[in-house]
Coordinates of C-alpha atoms and ligand atoms in Angstrom, one line a residue:
M1 CA 126.1 136.2 155.7
G2 CA 129.1 136.9 157.7
Q3 CA 132.8 136.1 156.3
A4 CA 133.3 133.0 158.7
Q5 CA 130.1 131.4 157.1
V6 CA 131.4 132.3 153.5
G7 CA 134.4 130.6 154.1
V8 CA 132.9 127.7 155.5
L9 CA 130.8 127.1 152.4
L10 CA 133.6 127.5 150.1
Y11 CA 135.3 125.0 152.2
L12 CA 132.3 122.6 152.2
H13 CA 132.1 123.2 148.2
Q14 CA 135.9 122.5 147.7
L15 CA 135.4 119.1 149.7
A16 CA 132.5 118.4 147.6
I17 CA 134.3 118.7 144.3
E18 CA 136.8 116.3 146.3
K19 CA 134.3 114.0 146.5
M20 CA 134.5 113.5 149.9
N21 CA 133.1 110.9 152.2
K22 CA 129.0 112.2 151.6
R23 CA 128.6 111.2 155.3
V24 CA 131.4 113.4 156.4
L25 CA 129.9 116.3 154.4
F26 CA 126.7 115.8 155.8
I27 CA 127.7 116.0 159.5
L28 CA 129.7 119.6 158.6
L29 CA 126.9 120.8 157.0
L30 CA 124.6 120.3 160.2
A31 CA 127.6 122.0 162.3
V32 CA 127.3 125.1 159.8
Q33 CA 123.2 125.3 159.8
L34 CA 123.4 125.3 164.0
P35 CA 123.1 128.8 164.7
A36 CA 119.9 129.5 163.7
T37 CA 119.8 132.5 161.2
A38 CA 123.9 131.9 160.0
E39 CA 122.4 129.8 156.9
T40 CA 119.5 132.5 155.9
P41 CA 120.6 134.3 152.4
S42 CA 119.3 138.2 153.1
A43 CA 115.8 138.5 152.3
D44 CA 114.1 140.8 149.4
L45 CA 111.3 142.3 151.7
I46 CA 111.4 141.8 155.8
L47 CA 108.2 143.3 157.2
F48 CA 108.9 144.1 161.3
N49 CA 107.2 146.0 164.3
G50 CA 104.1 143.9 163.4
K51 CA 101.9 141.9 165.0
V52 CA 101.9 138.6 163.4
F53 CA 99.1 135.7 163.6
T54 CA 100.9 132.8 161.9
G55 CA 98.5 130.3 162.4
N56 CA 101.1 128.0 162.9
S57 CA 100.5 126.4 166.4
A58 CA 104.5 126.0 167.1
R59 CA 104.6 129.6 167.2
P60 CA 101.5 131.5 166.9
H61 CA 102.7 134.9 167.7
A62 CA 105.3 136.8 166.2
E63 CA 106.6 140.4 165.2
A64 CA 108.2 140.3 162.1
I65 CA 109.0 138.2 158.4
A66 CA 111.8 137.7 156.1
I67 CA 110.9 137.1 152.4
R68 CA 112.8 135.8 149.7
G69 CA 111.4 135.1 146.6
E70 CA 108.2 133.6 146.6
R71 CA 108.5 132.0 149.6
I72 CA 108.8 133.4 153.6
I73 CA 112.5 132.6 155.2
A74 CA 112.6 133.7 158.4
V75 CA 109.6 134.4 160.9
G76 CA 110.9 135.9 164.3
N77 CA 111.2 139.3 166.7
S78 CA 111.9 142.7 164.8
D79 CA 115.5 141.9 165.8
E80 CA 116.0 138.7 164.6
I81 CA 114.4 139.7 161.2
R82 CA 115.9 143.0 160.9
A83 CA 119.4 141.2 160.7
L84 CA 118.9 139.3 158.0
A85 CA 118.4 142.4 155.8
G86 CA 121.3 142.8 153.3
P87 CA 122.1 146.2 151.3
A88 CA 118.9 145.4 148.5
T89 CA 116.0 144.2 151.2
K90 CA 113.2 146.3 151.3
R91 CA 111.9 147.2 154.5
V92 CA 108.2 147.9 155.8
D93 CA 107.7 148.5 159.3
M94 CA 104.2 147.5 160.1
H95 CA 103.8 150.2 162.8
G96 CA 101.8 147.5 165.4
H97 CA 99.5 146.3 162.8
L98 CA 98.1 143.1 162.8
V99 CA 99.5 140.7 159.6
I100 CA 97.4 137.4 158.8
P101 CA 98.1 134.9 156.5
G102 CA 96.4 135.0 153.5
L103 CA 92.8 134.6 153.3
N104 CA 91.7 131.7 151.0
D105 CA 88.1 131.7 149.7
A106 CA 87.5 128.2 149.2
H107 CA 84.2 129.0 147.1
Y108 CA 83.7 132.0 145.1
H109 CA 82.4 132.0 141.5
L110 CA 83.9 134.6 139.3
S111 CA 81.0 135.9 136.9
I112 CA 80.8 138.3 134.3
Y113 CA 77.6 139.8 132.8
P114 CA 77.4 142.0 129.6
A115 CA 78.9 145.3 130.6
D116 CA 75.2 147.3 130.1
A117 CA 73.5 144.9 132.4
I118 CA 71.9 146.8 135.4
N119 CA 71.6 146.1 139.0
V120 CA 68.3 147.0 140.2
E121 CA 69.2 148.1 143.5
L122 CA 66.3 147.4 146.1
K123 CA 65.9 150.3 149.2
S124 CA 64.5 147.2 151.9
P125 CA 66.7 144.7 152.7
D126 CA 63.3 141.9 152.1
P127 CA 61.2 143.8 149.5
G128 CA 58.0 142.6 148.6
W129 CA 57.1 142.3 144.8
E130 CA 55.3 145.8 144.8
E131 CA 58.6 147.3 145.7
L132 CA 60.4 145.2 143.1
R133 CA 57.4 145.6 140.3
D134 CA 57.9 149.6 141.0
A135 CA 62.0 149.9 141.1
L136 CA 61.9 147.9 137.9
A137 CA 59.5 149.9 135.8
A138 CA 61.5 152.8 137.1
K139 CA 64.9 151.5 135.8
A140 CA 62.7 150.1 132.5
A141 CA 61.4 153.7 132.0
A142 CA 65.3 155.2 132.8
T143 CA 67.1 152.7 130.7
P144 CA 67.6 151.8 126.9
V145 CA 65.4 149.7 125.0
G146 CA 67.2 146.2 125.2
T147 CA 69.1 146.5 128.4
L148 CA 69.4 143.6 130.7
L149 CA 67.9 144.7 134.2
L150 CA 69.1 142.2 136.8
A151 CA 67.6 142.0 140.5
D152 CA 68.7 139.6 143.2
V153 CA 65.8 138.5 145.5
S154 CA 64.8 136.9 148.5
A155 CA 62.7 133.6 149.1
A156 CA 60.0 135.9 149.9
I157 CA 59.8 137.4 146.7
F158 CA 60.9 133.7 144.7
N159 CA 57.9 132.3 146.8
D160 CA 55.5 134.5 145.4
S161 CA 53.4 133.2 142.8
R162 CA 52.2 136.3 141.9
V163 CA 56.0 136.7 140.5
D164 CA 56.2 135.0 137.1
R165 CA 57.4 135.7 133.3
A166 CA 53.9 137.2 133.2
A167 CA 53.8 139.5 135.8
L168 CA 57.7 140.5 134.8
D169 CA 56.3 141.4 130.9
Q170 CA 53.7 143.7 132.4
V171 CA 56.5 145.7 133.8
T172 CA 58.3 145.6 130.4
T173 CA 59.0 143.7 127.4
D174 CA 61.5 146.1 126.0
H175 CA 63.9 145.1 128.5
S176 CA 65.4 141.5 129.4
V177 CA 64.8 141.2 133.5
V178 CA 66.3 138.2 135.1
L179 CA 65.5 138.2 139.2
R180 CA 68.5 136.1 140.8
T181 CA 67.5 134.7 144.0
F182 CA 70.4 134.8 146.5
T183 CA 71.5 131.5 146.0
G184 CA 72.4 131.5 142.7
H185 CA 70.1 128.4 142.2
S186 CA 66.9 130.0 141.2
E187 CA 65.9 132.5 138.7
I188 CA 63.0 134.2 137.4
L189 CA 63.0 135.2 133.5
N190 CA 60.7 137.4 131.2
T191 CA 59.9 136.9 127.4
P192 CA 62.9 139.0 126.2
A193 CA 65.0 137.6 128.7
F194 CA 64.0 134.1 127.0
L195 CA 65.3 135.6 123.8
K196 CA 68.0 137.3 124.8
V197 CA 69.3 133.5 126.0
G198 CA 67.8 131.9 123.2
I199 CA 65.6 129.6 125.4
G200 CA 62.6 128.7 123.4
E201 CA 59.3 127.2 124.6
N202 CA 60.5 123.9 123.3
A203 CA 63.6 123.9 125.2
I204 CA 64.1 120.5 126.7
D205 CA 65.1 120.5 130.8
P206 CA 69.0 119.6 131.1
K207 CA 69.6 117.3 133.4
G208 CA 69.4 118.1 137.0
G209 CA 67.7 121.3 135.5
R210 CA 64.2 122.5 135.3
F211 CA 62.6 125.0 133.3
E212 CA 58.8 124.9 135.3
R213 CA 55.9 125.0 133.1
D214 CA 52.0 125.9 133.4
A215 CA 49.3 123.2 133.1
T216 CA 49.0 124.1 129.5
G217 CA 53.2 123.7 129.0
R218 CA 54.0 127.1 128.8
L219 CA 56.9 128.2 130.3
T220 CA 56.6 130.2 133.6
G221 CA 60.0 132.0 133.9
V222 CA 60.9 129.9 136.8
V223 CA 64.3 128.4 136.1
R224 CA 66.0 125.9 138.4
E225 CA 69.6 124.8 138.9
Y226 CA 71.0 123.3 136.2
A227 CA 68.6 125.4 133.9
V228 CA 69.8 128.4 135.7
L229 CA 73.5 127.5 134.9
Q230 CA 72.6 127.3 131.5
V231 CA 71.5 130.5 131.2
A232 CA 74.2 132.3 133.4
R233 CA 76.7 130.4 131.0
R234 CA 75.0 132.0 127.6
L235 CA 74.8 135.2 129.4
A236 CA 78.7 135.3 130.1
D237 CA 79.1 133.7 126.4
S238 CA 77.4 137.1 125.3
T239 CA 80.0 139.5 127.3
N240 CA 83.0 139.8 124.8
D241 CA 86.4 139.7 126.3
T242 CA 87.4 142.9 126.5
D243 CA 84.4 143.9 129.4
A244 CA 84.7 140.2 130.9
Q245 CA 88.1 141.0 131.7
R246 CA 87.4 144.3 132.7
E247 CA 85.0 143.0 135.2
L248 CA 87.5 140.3 136.6
Q249 CA 89.9 142.5 137.0
H250 CA 87.8 144.9 139.2
K251 CA 87.1 141.8 141.1
L252 CA 90.4 140.7 141.8
A253 CA 91.7 144.0 143.1
Q254 CA 89.0 144.3 145.2
A255 CA 90.1 140.7 146.6
A256 CA 93.7 142.1 147.0
E257 CA 92.5 145.3 148.9
W258 CA 90.6 142.6 151.4
G259 CA 93.9 140.7 151.8
I260 CA 92.2 137.4 149.9
T261 CA 95.5 135.7 147.9
S262 CA 93.8 132.9 147.0
I263 CA 90.5 132.3 145.2
Q264 CA 88.7 128.9 144.5
D265 CA 86.5 129.6 141.8
M266 CA 83.7 127.4 140.6
S267 CA 83.9 128.1 137.0
N268 CA 80.1 127.5 136.5
A269 CA 79.1 131.1 134.5
I270 CA 82.6 130.8 132.7
E271 CA 83.6 128.2 130.7
P272 CA 86.7 126.7 132.3
G273 CA 89.1 127.0 129.2
R274 CA 87.9 130.9 128.6
A275 CA 88.5 131.5 132.2
V276 CA 92.2 130.4 131.9
R277 CA 92.6 132.6 128.6
L278 CA 91.0 135.6 130.4
L279 CA 93.0 135.2 133.8
S280 CA 96.2 134.5 131.7
K281 CA 95.8 137.8 130.1
I282 CA 94.8 140.1 133.1
P283 CA 97.2 138.6 134.5
T284 CA 95.5 137.7 137.9
P285 CA 97.4 139.3 140.9
I286 CA 96.2 136.6 143.4
R287 CA 95.9 132.3 143.2
I288 CA 93.1 131.1 141.4
R289 CA 92.3 127.3 141.7
I290 CA 89.4 127.2 138.5
I291 CA 87.3 124.1 139.2
R292 CA 85.3 122.6 136.7
M293 CA 81.9 123.1 137.1
P294 CA 80.0 121.5 133.6
P295 CA 76.7 122.1 132.4
T296 CA 74.3 119.4 132.1
T297 CA 72.5 118.3 128.7
P298 CA 69.1 117.0 128.4
S299 CA 71.0 113.6 128.0
G300 CA 73.2 113.4 131.1
R301 CA 76.3 115.4 133.1
D302 CA 79.1 116.7 130.6
T303 CA 82.2 114.9 132.0
Q304 CA 84.8 116.3 129.8
E305 CA 84.7 119.8 129.8
G306 CA 87.8 121.5 130.9
R307 CA 89.5 118.0 131.5
S308 CA 92.4 119.0 128.7
L309 CA 93.2 121.7 130.3
P310 CA 96.7 122.2 131.7
A311 CA 97.1 122.0 135.8
H312 CA 99.0 124.8 135.5
P313 CA 98.2 126.9 132.9
A314 CA 100.1 130.3 134.2
P315 CA 102.0 131.2 137.4
L316 CA 99.4 131.8 139.6
L317 CA 96.7 129.8 138.1
R318 CA 95.6 126.1 138.7
V319 CA 93.0 123.9 137.3
S320 CA 92.2 121.3 139.5
G321 CA 88.6 119.5 140.7
T322 CA 85.2 119.0 138.8
K323 CA 82.2 120.0 141.2
W324 CA 78.4 119.1 140.9
F325 CA 75.2 120.3 142.6
L326 CA 73.8 117.3 144.7
D327 CA 70.6 119.3 145.7
G328 CA 69.5 122.9 146.0
V329 CA 69.0 125.4 148.8
P330 CA 66.6 124.9 151.3
L331 CA 63.5 127.0 151.5
E332 CA 63.6 126.9 147.6
F333 CA 63.4 123.1 147.3
T334 CA 65.1 122.4 144.3
F335 CA 62.0 121.0 141.6
D336 CA 59.3 120.8 144.0
P337 CA 56.5 123.1 142.3
R338 CA 56.6 127.1 144.3
G339 CA 54.4 127.3 146.8
S340 CA 53.9 123.9 147.3
H341 CA 55.8 124.5 150.7
K342 CA 53.7 127.0 152.3
D343 CA 54.2 125.9 155.7
S344 CA 58.0 125.6 155.7
S345 CA 58.3 128.9 157.5
D346 CA 55.9 127.4 160.5
K347 CA 58.4 124.1 160.1
G348 CA 61.6 125.8 160.0
F349 CA 64.9 125.7 158.4
D350 CA 65.9 122.4 160.1
E351 CA 62.4 120.6 158.7
S352 CA 63.2 122.5 154.9
V353 CA 66.8 121.0 155.4
R354 CA 65.8 117.3 156.2
D355 CA 63.2 117.5 153.0
L356 CA 65.6 119.1 150.5
P357 CA 64.9 117.1 147.1
M358 CA 68.0 115.8 145.2
T359 CA 68.9 116.8 141.7
F360 CA 70.5 113.1 140.8
D361 CA 69.8 110.0 141.5
A362 CA 72.1 107.3 143.9
V363 CA 73.8 105.5 140.4
E364 CA 74.5 109.3 139.5
L365 CA 76.5 109.8 142.8
K366 CA 78.6 106.3 142.0
A367 CA 79.4 107.5 138.5
M368 CA 80.8 110.6 139.9
L369 CA 82.8 109.0 142.3
H370 CA 84.0 106.6 140.0
E371 CA 85.0 109.7 137.4
S372 CA 86.5 110.9 140.4
R373 CA 88.7 107.9 140.9
K374 CA 89.2 107.4 137.3
F375 CA 90.4 110.7 136.6
H376 CA 92.4 111.3 139.6
D377 CA 90.5 114.7 139.9
P378 CA 89.2 116.1 143.3
L379 CA 85.5 115.9 143.5
L380 CA 83.2 118.9 145.0
L381 CA 79.9 118.4 146.0
H382 CA 77.0 120.9 146.5
V383 CA 75.4 119.4 149.1
A384 CA 73.1 121.8 151.3
G385 CA 70.2 119.1 152.6
Y386 CA 69.9 116.2 154.4
P387 CA 68.7 113.8 152.0
A388 CA 71.6 114.5 149.1
A389 CA 74.5 114.4 152.0
A390 CA 73.0 110.4 153.5
A391 CA 73.0 109.4 150.0
M392 CA 76.4 110.3 148.9
L393 CA 77.8 109.1 152.2
T394 CA 76.1 105.7 151.6
A395 CA 77.5 105.8 147.9
M396 CA 81.2 106.1 149.3
E397 CA 80.3 103.7 151.8
E398 CA 79.1 101.2 149.2
T399 CA 82.5 102.2 146.6
G400 CA 85.1 101.2 149.1
G401 CA 84.7 103.5 152.2
A402 CA 87.5 104.4 154.2
P403 CA 90.2 103.1 152.7
V404 CA 89.5 104.2 149.3
W405 CA 87.9 107.7 150.3
A406 CA 89.5 108.9 153.4
S407 CA 92.5 110.4 151.6
R408 CA 90.6 112.0 148.7
R409 CA 89.4 115.0 150.8
V410 CA 85.8 114.9 149.2
R411 CA 84.4 118.5 149.4
F412 CA 80.9 119.1 151.4
E413 CA 80.1 122.8 150.5
H414 CA 77.8 123.8 152.6
G415 CA 76.9 121.0 154.6
D416 CA 73.6 122.8 156.4
G417 CA 71.8 119.7 156.3
L418 CA 75.0 117.7 158.4
L419 CA 72.6 116.4 161.1
P420 CA 74.2 115.0 164.1
D421 CA 73.9 111.3 162.6
L422 CA 75.7 111.8 159.9
I423 CA 78.6 113.4 161.2
P424 CA 80.7 110.7 162.7
R425 CA 80.2 109.1 158.7
V426 CA 81.6 112.4 157.3
K427 CA 84.5 111.9 159.9
A428 CA 85.2 108.2 158.8
L429 CA 85.0 109.3 155.3
G430 CA 88.1 112.0 155.7
I431 CA 84.9 114.7 154.2
V432 CA 86.3 118.4 154.3
V433 CA 83.0 120.8 155.0
V434 CA 83.5 124.3 153.3
Q435 CA 81.0 126.4 155.1
N436 CA 79.9 130.0 153.6
P437 CA 79.0 132.2 156.9
T438 CA 76.8 134.7 154.8
H439 CA 74.4 131.9 154.1
F440 CA 73.8 132.1 157.9
A441 CA 71.8 135.3 157.3
A442 CA 70.4 135.5 153.6
L443 CA 68.0 132.6 153.9
G444 CA 65.3 133.9 155.6
E445 CA 64.5 134.8 159.7
Q446 CA 64.6 131.4 160.8
V447 CA 66.9 129.9 163.7
T448 CA 67.8 126.7 163.6
K449 CA 68.9 123.8 166.4
V450 CA 70.6 120.9 164.3
A451 CA 71.2 122.8 160.4
Q452 CA 74.0 124.2 159.5
P453 CA 76.8 123.1 162.3
M454 CA 80.0 124.1 162.5
K455 CA 81.2 124.1 165.6
A456 CA 80.0 120.9 165.7
L457 CA 82.3 119.7 162.5
L458 CA 85.5 121.2 164.3
D459 CA 84.6 119.3 167.6
A460 CA 84.3 116.3 165.7
G461 CA 87.9 116.4 164.1
I462 CA 86.1 117.0 160.4
P463 CA 88.5 119.8 158.3
L464 CA 86.6 123.0 157.8
A465 CA 86.9 125.5 155.6
L466 CA 85.3 128.8 154.5
G467 CA 84.3 130.2 151.4
S468 CA 81.9 133.6 151.0
D469 CA 79.5 131.9 148.0
G470 CA 78.2 135.5 147.8
P471 CA 79.9 139.0 149.2
L472 CA 83.5 138.5 148.9
N473 CA 84.3 140.3 152.1
P474 CA 85.9 138.2 153.8
Y475 CA 85.6 140.2 157.2
L476 CA 81.9 140.0 156.9
N477 CA 82.2 135.8 156.5
I478 CA 84.9 135.8 159.7
M479 CA 81.8 138.4 161.8
L480 CA 79.2 135.9 160.8
A481 CA 81.1 132.5 161.3
V482 CA 81.7 134.0 164.8
T483 CA 78.3 135.2 165.3
H484 CA 76.3 132.3 163.7
P485 CA 72.6 134.3 163.8
R486 CA 71.1 131.2 163.1
Q487 CA 72.2 129.0 166.1
P488 CA 75.1 130.8 167.9
A489 CA 76.2 128.2 169.8
E490 CA 77.5 126.9 166.3
G491 CA 79.6 130.0 166.3
L492 CA 83.4 129.6 166.1
T493 CA 86.0 131.9 168.0
R494 CA 87.6 134.5 165.7
E495 CA 90.8 132.3 165.8
Q496 CA 89.2 129.0 164.3
A497 CA 87.5 131.3 162.0
V498 CA 90.4 132.7 160.8
M499 CA 92.3 129.4 160.5
A500 CA 89.4 128.2 158.8
Y501 CA 89.7 130.8 155.8
T502 CA 93.5 130.5 155.5
L503 CA 95.1 127.0 156.7
G504 CA 91.6 125.5 156.1
S505 CA 90.8 126.2 152.9
A506 CA 94.7 125.1 151.8
Y507 CA 94.0 121.9 152.6
A508 CA 90.9 121.5 151.1
E509 CA 92.7 122.0 147.9
F510 CA 95.6 119.8 148.9
A511 CA 97.6 123.3 149.8
E512 CA 98.4 123.5 153.3
R513 CA 102.1 122.4 152.4
D514 CA 102.5 125.5 150.8
K515 CA 99.6 127.8 151.9
G516 CA 97.8 128.7 155.3
T517 CA 100.4 129.9 157.9
I518 CA 103.2 132.3 158.3
E519 CA 106.4 130.3 158.4
P520 CA 109.3 129.3 156.9
G521 CA 109.3 127.3 153.7
K522 CA 105.5 128.5 152.8
F523 CA 104.7 130.8 150.0
A524 CA 105.1 134.6 151.3
D525 CA 101.0 135.2 151.0
L526 CA 100.2 137.0 153.6
A527 CA 97.8 140.9 154.5
V528 CA 99.0 143.4 156.6
L529 CA 94.9 144.7 157.7
S530 CA 93.8 147.9 159.1
Q531 CA 93.0 147.1 162.5
D532 CA 93.3 144.3 164.9
I533 CA 90.2 141.8 163.7
F534 CA 90.7 139.5 167.2
T535 CA 90.0 142.6 169.3
A536 CA 87.8 145.1 167.3
P537 CA 84.6 145.2 168.1
L538 CA 82.7 142.4 166.1
P539 CA 80.3 144.7 163.9
E540 CA 83.2 146.4 163.0
L541 CA 85.2 143.9 161.3
P542 CA 83.7 144.2 158.1
T543 CA 85.1 147.9 157.8
T544 CA 88.6 145.9 157.9
R545 CA 91.0 146.4 154.8
A546 CA 94.0 145.3 153.8
L547 CA 97.0 148.2 154.4
L548 CA 99.4 145.6 152.4
T549 CA 98.6 142.2 150.5
I550 CA 101.5 140.4 149.5
V551 CA 101.5 137.0 147.1
A552 CA 104.6 134.8 146.0
G553 CA 106.4 137.2 147.7
K554 CA 105.3 140.3 146.0
I555 CA 103.0 143.4 147.2
I556 CA 100.2 143.4 145.0
Y557 CA 98.4 146.0 146.8
D558 CA 99.4 148.5 149.2
A559 CA 97.1 151.2 150.4
K560 CA 99.6 153.8 150.8
V561 CA 99.9 153.9 155.1
L562 CA 102.9 152.0 155.4
S563 CA 106.3 153.2 154.9
Q564 CA 108.6 151.0 152.5
A565 CA 112.1 152.0 152.7
R566 CA 115.5 150.6 151.7
P567 CA 118.6 151.2 154.0
Ligands
LIG1 ZN1 78.1 128.2 144.9

């Protein structure tokens, strides 16, 4: 700040003390604001010589950024921004690297497993039962008795009726075995695993969930939907705080290395009060929004869990919103017996989306809407199939329609079944759709003609956000959002994908005033990247890493590639 400007400010201060006419004061203030940078105090941190993708349509590209405290104070060319540096300003030369608004993973599940649990890695991408069985047997032979063995399995194994509790018991009864489908909506357990989580033959199904049984009433090992949540919660509960903290810390450090500055966490495995406690203790380096994702009991949904938690329990932590599963996932068919849709691969993914059974009835959907209004609590809904989407749209239309709902940003997570006839209704009700691009690749090989729309949503003016709901790597997700392997015509441009992952995700959490673009006044949440994701060959996108990740004006990850200096 120049001496002349300091003089003007002192003079104004004097005038204010003398209770000067406010209108005159306002005019004088306007006059000193005219030179764009004159009013700006010196920055704490400047980044220059970069290629800034701001996400701000008024000024999409720039070279440099100035930060003071937790916010951005200026965006411009390198000379303009260097002029804002004072004697104490930290300076980072970006050497031409790309900088983007910090990525905001709109749909993630922070999870914790007992520290001695072992993930059984499988060699082929889509193994059959024989390969899995041999891998489990080998792992069991090499690990101490009592160890929990986990394996992620595809629909091919899940739908193979030979794979059940008895088959897993034949491999080992000295170890707990939990097979998880990639989607997290179904599992197959062996007998020791049931014992470990305290679920016995007499267990009663929780509402919206199922412990599958054979004709004699015995548990088959197959666990569905809200019953899977029960298993996940009990495994997380059996993990002590020290191990849990270490696991979360590791995950958040990974996020920072990818330039993720916000995660919206669906708190299903970890009870939200415990999540708050653990994340406050670490403390979290990035912003986390904890979304309640309560379990169900045989008598109904737990509408109270996490309700009394403070909205801002720690500096980068927020608690907001409640999420419910309205259905399962295509190709796993919610509660339908395994194998009853053998022809699904012939009928294709589109048909499996059209037929997907719901977890709750229409009365329950209206109850969720009622609770959202009563508690002023954002509502997030897992909606993968057409029937659940259509039923929820009807429930919203019958409880006030657009006048009540359009401003409440009800979220449809996944939205695979938003077929063309539903799109105008989704638009009218102000629904935000959160897509998860890895799902385009993970659920089998079928292409789709209408399911999993994405570009069609943007074309209709529906707000779109992106979240991983799986592998956290945002550049893998951006690559898949662009290529959309199931339906390439629904792929986004790279800019659209980045915008959905930043501003779109911020909008999906009512935070677009503070986050999602690089512009003065917003939080200084951003990432300098190792390569230009707008021009690098698409298959190389997943190798992208952050060189520098900044949250609330603080460097929380530094790959030590860019030099920092003070003048
Ligand atoms: Zn999810």
